[in-house]
XYZ file of C-alpha atoms in Angstrom:
259
model
C 128.619 91.517 50.682
C 128.838 95.230 49.750
C 125.388 95.028 48.146
C 123.940 93.480 51.295
C 125.392 96.229 53.467
C 123.967 98.926 51.216
C 120.534 97.357 51.557
C 120.737 97.430 55.350
C 121.636 101.126 55.642
C 118.067 102.519 55.427
C 116.704 100.137 58.086
C 117.503 102.260 61.182
C 115.737 105.269 59.675
C 112.645 103.168 59.000
C 112.639 101.824 62.522
C 112.794 105.334 63.961
C 109.985 106.645 61.777
C 106.787 107.120 63.877
C 103.768 105.168 62.738
C 100.722 107.403 62.056
C 98.423 104.491 62.902
C 100.003 104.213 66.341
C 99.833 107.927 67.061
C 96.297 108.334 65.747
C 93.788 108.516 68.587
C 96.310 109.310 71.324
C 95.689 112.436 73.414
C 97.593 115.521 72.397
C 101.048 115.816 73.844
C 102.238 118.615 76.142
C 103.583 121.751 74.471
C 107.228 120.811 74.976
C 106.886 117.347 73.426
C 109.290 116.808 70.498
C 108.369 115.689 66.964
C 104.602 116.316 67.266
C 102.231 114.231 65.198
C 98.559 114.949 64.448
C 97.392 112.966 67.482
C 100.477 113.117 69.697
C 104.181 112.407 69.188
C 106.318 109.392 68.537
C 107.811 109.330 72.023
C 104.354 109.568 73.630
C 103.054 106.738 71.467
C 106.102 104.632 72.240
C 105.741 105.391 75.956
C 102.098 104.346 76.086
C 102.582 101.241 73.998
C 105.680 100.222 75.902
C 103.787 100.580 79.182
C 101.041 98.319 77.878
C 103.493 95.778 76.495
C 105.343 95.620 79.801
C 102.116 95.233 81.764
C 100.846 92.551 79.415
C 104.080 90.579 79.523
C 104.106 90.800 83.283
C 100.496 89.649 83.497
C 101.322 86.631 81.352
C 104.253 85.643 83.542
C 103.146 82.888 85.898
C 103.297 83.909 89.518
C 104.410 87.460 88.678
C 102.521 90.631 89.568
C 101.525 93.104 86.894
C 103.850 95.993 86.164
C 102.755 99.390 87.439
C 101.331 101.909 85.002
C 102.405 105.500 85.493
C 100.823 107.774 82.897
C 101.873 111.406 82.626
C 98.802 113.281 83.913
C 99.431 116.193 81.529
C 99.259 113.809 78.578
C 95.670 112.778 79.350
C 94.293 115.927 80.969
C 91.752 116.301 78.145
C 90.287 112.922 79.128
C 90.465 112.900 82.933
C 92.157 114.720 85.773
C 94.149 111.924 87.406
C 95.371 114.193 90.185
C 91.778 114.997 91.131
C 90.902 111.301 91.101
C 93.843 110.595 93.393
C 92.774 113.388 95.745
C 89.204 112.051 95.890
C 90.467 108.576 96.772
C 92.844 109.924 99.399
C 90.000 111.959 100.906
C 88.137 108.701 101.551
C 91.209 107.282 103.294
C 91.606 110.419 105.417
C 87.924 110.282 106.414
C 88.455 106.719 107.649
C 91.505 107.824 109.662
C 89.459 110.597 111.263
C 86.620 108.211 112.074
C 89.030 105.790 113.730
C 90.640 108.561 115.751
C 87.428 110.289 116.829
C 84.939 107.479 117.350
C 86.849 104.246 117.911
C 88.937 104.552 121.019
C 89.127 102.252 124.020
C 88.912 105.204 126.356
C 86.056 107.680 125.887
C 87.121 111.334 125.957
C 85.095 114.568 125.638
C 86.305 114.929 122.056
C 84.743 111.610 121.162
C 81.281 113.134 121.678
C 81.916 116.336 119.730
C 80.609 115.252 116.370
C 77.755 112.971 117.401
C 74.903 114.122 115.156
C 71.787 115.321 116.962
C 68.518 115.417 115.031
C 66.325 118.347 116.112
C 63.230 119.982 114.680
C 65.493 122.636 113.147
C 67.832 120.155 111.467
C 70.921 118.089 112.248
C 73.726 119.507 114.385
C 76.970 118.222 115.954
C 76.543 117.737 119.702
C 79.305 120.224 120.523
C 77.260 122.996 118.840
C 74.304 122.362 121.107
C 75.920 121.599 124.465
C 79.089 122.124 126.458
C 80.932 118.814 126.833
C 83.282 118.285 129.767
C 84.896 115.471 131.732
C 84.113 115.471 135.440
C 86.160 112.367 136.197
C 87.740 109.440 134.333
C 84.404 107.649 134.709
C 82.002 110.526 133.930
C 81.366 112.958 131.052
C 78.706 115.659 131.138
C 76.904 117.642 128.448
C 75.412 120.962 129.570
C 72.419 121.747 127.336
C 71.490 125.075 128.959
C 71.835 126.963 125.662
C 69.448 124.583 123.853
C 67.343 122.929 126.572
C 64.678 121.866 124.053
C 67.257 119.574 122.411
C 68.263 117.750 125.585
C 66.199 114.631 124.906
C 67.371 114.481 121.281
C 70.991 114.831 122.373
C 70.651 112.018 124.910
C 69.108 109.803 122.232
C 71.958 110.571 119.815
C 74.556 109.653 122.443
C 72.726 106.411 123.267
C 72.512 105.419 119.578
C 76.064 106.470 118.670
C 77.391 102.912 118.826
C 79.899 103.906 121.519
C 78.299 101.723 124.214
C 77.190 104.777 126.221
C 74.090 105.027 128.425
C 73.402 108.733 129.140
C 71.281 109.926 132.061
C 69.303 113.185 131.825
C 69.265 115.494 134.857
C 67.369 118.652 133.886
C 69.461 120.310 131.163
C 72.561 118.281 132.033
C 73.265 114.941 130.430
C 75.503 112.661 132.479
C 77.423 110.094 130.465
C 79.026 107.334 132.569
C 82.156 105.960 130.905
C 81.901 102.164 130.791
C 84.702 99.958 131.994
C 86.940 98.649 129.263
C 85.746 95.069 128.962
C 86.723 92.469 126.390
C 83.219 92.658 124.942
C 83.537 96.425 124.540
C 86.884 96.053 122.763
C 85.451 93.447 120.401
C 82.450 95.671 119.711
C 84.733 98.553 118.749
C 86.820 96.273 116.522
C 83.633 95.198 114.763
C 82.670 98.843 114.228
C 86.140 99.495 112.788
C 85.601 96.712 110.269
C 82.201 98.106 109.310
C 83.627 101.605 108.865
C 86.373 100.227 106.639
C 83.849 98.402 104.456
C 81.813 101.596 104.067
C 84.949 103.502 103.098
C 85.843 100.866 100.522
C 82.376 101.219 99.034
C 82.927 104.984 98.769
C 86.285 104.263 97.134
C 84.635 101.976 94.564
C 82.230 104.786 93.677
C 85.141 107.150 93.002
C 86.809 104.494 90.840
C 83.636 103.729 88.880
C 82.936 107.415 88.297
C 86.463 107.943 86.936
C 86.370 104.891 84.675
C 82.988 105.978 83.307
C 84.476 109.367 82.503
C 87.371 107.719 80.678
C 85.074 105.516 78.611
C 83.218 108.587 77.349
C 86.351 109.393 75.325
C 86.547 106.017 73.573
C 85.598 107.618 70.239
C 88.305 110.263 70.556
C 91.365 108.299 71.678
C 92.913 104.921 71.054
C 91.979 101.689 72.805
C 95.505 101.583 74.224
C 94.962 104.913 75.973
C 91.595 103.841 77.416
C 93.089 100.519 78.545
C 96.019 102.163 80.288
C 93.889 104.797 81.983
C 91.483 102.199 83.353
C 94.463 100.212 84.608
C 95.976 103.291 86.251
C 92.690 104.167 88.006
C 92.299 100.590 89.246
C 95.894 100.665 90.448
C 95.223 103.883 92.403
C 92.102 102.345 93.957
C 94.003 99.188 94.919
C 96.690 101.260 96.645
C 94.062 103.233 98.595
C 92.281 100.011 99.622
C 95.596 98.528 100.778
C 96.182 101.629 102.924
C 92.746 101.143 104.468
C 93.563 97.528 105.274
C 96.729 98.655 107.063
C 94.746 101.238 109.057
C 92.204 98.590 110.036
C 94.894 96.127 111.091
C 96.586 98.759 113.262
C 93.288 99.904 114.825
C 92.146 96.328 115.487
C 95.464 95.569 117.225
C 95.077 98.737 119.313
C 91.494 97.933 120.303
C 91.954 94.272 121.121
C 95.267 94.790 122.855
């Protein structure tokens, strides 16, 4: 029995010893990371591998969702800037919010016309830079084009083709924009536009994701497969969260539009 116990004493030390093969290929650890190894540190290696093991076990569990990956951005900053990727994805979400707020409202307001793009011989300009937009009554908006009379026809065309169900009437340098009654057909048309805008935003989101994953794959000869795998999973996870936020925005806007 005594001999057996003596043989077991070294085991804990062996278990705690970091494996060079595991650490090799991992990104360098932050300056304050303890017990640094040539390619990282034992705690970083254990963290990354544990994250993958947890995710894999979760994925194998029937009917269970995959565990979230949460990589320390500082640990992989030499490969990709995860914070920048997150900001790019959130910018797409914010652009969709702004589009919903500005262009997809049941009731047309002067602000809804502000950023309609007018194509002129000198370039493209927001409508509010070419004309003075005002609301004469709940049923009538006007655009005074006195400052740029040569762009009156182009402005009227831009309003007509804005997808807002508006039919402008030109009176000299003044464009009169009757506000249509809120019909069921108009509400359904706006809801359809909301869906189209969401799909376009999701396509922009996919481009951000693909660009980030391509950047990660460029480092496959410098870091371990585990690191690449986890980074791709994290980026996909961020994209999924942004897409889910878009779906919530669409559901809320559709409910608002259809009443």
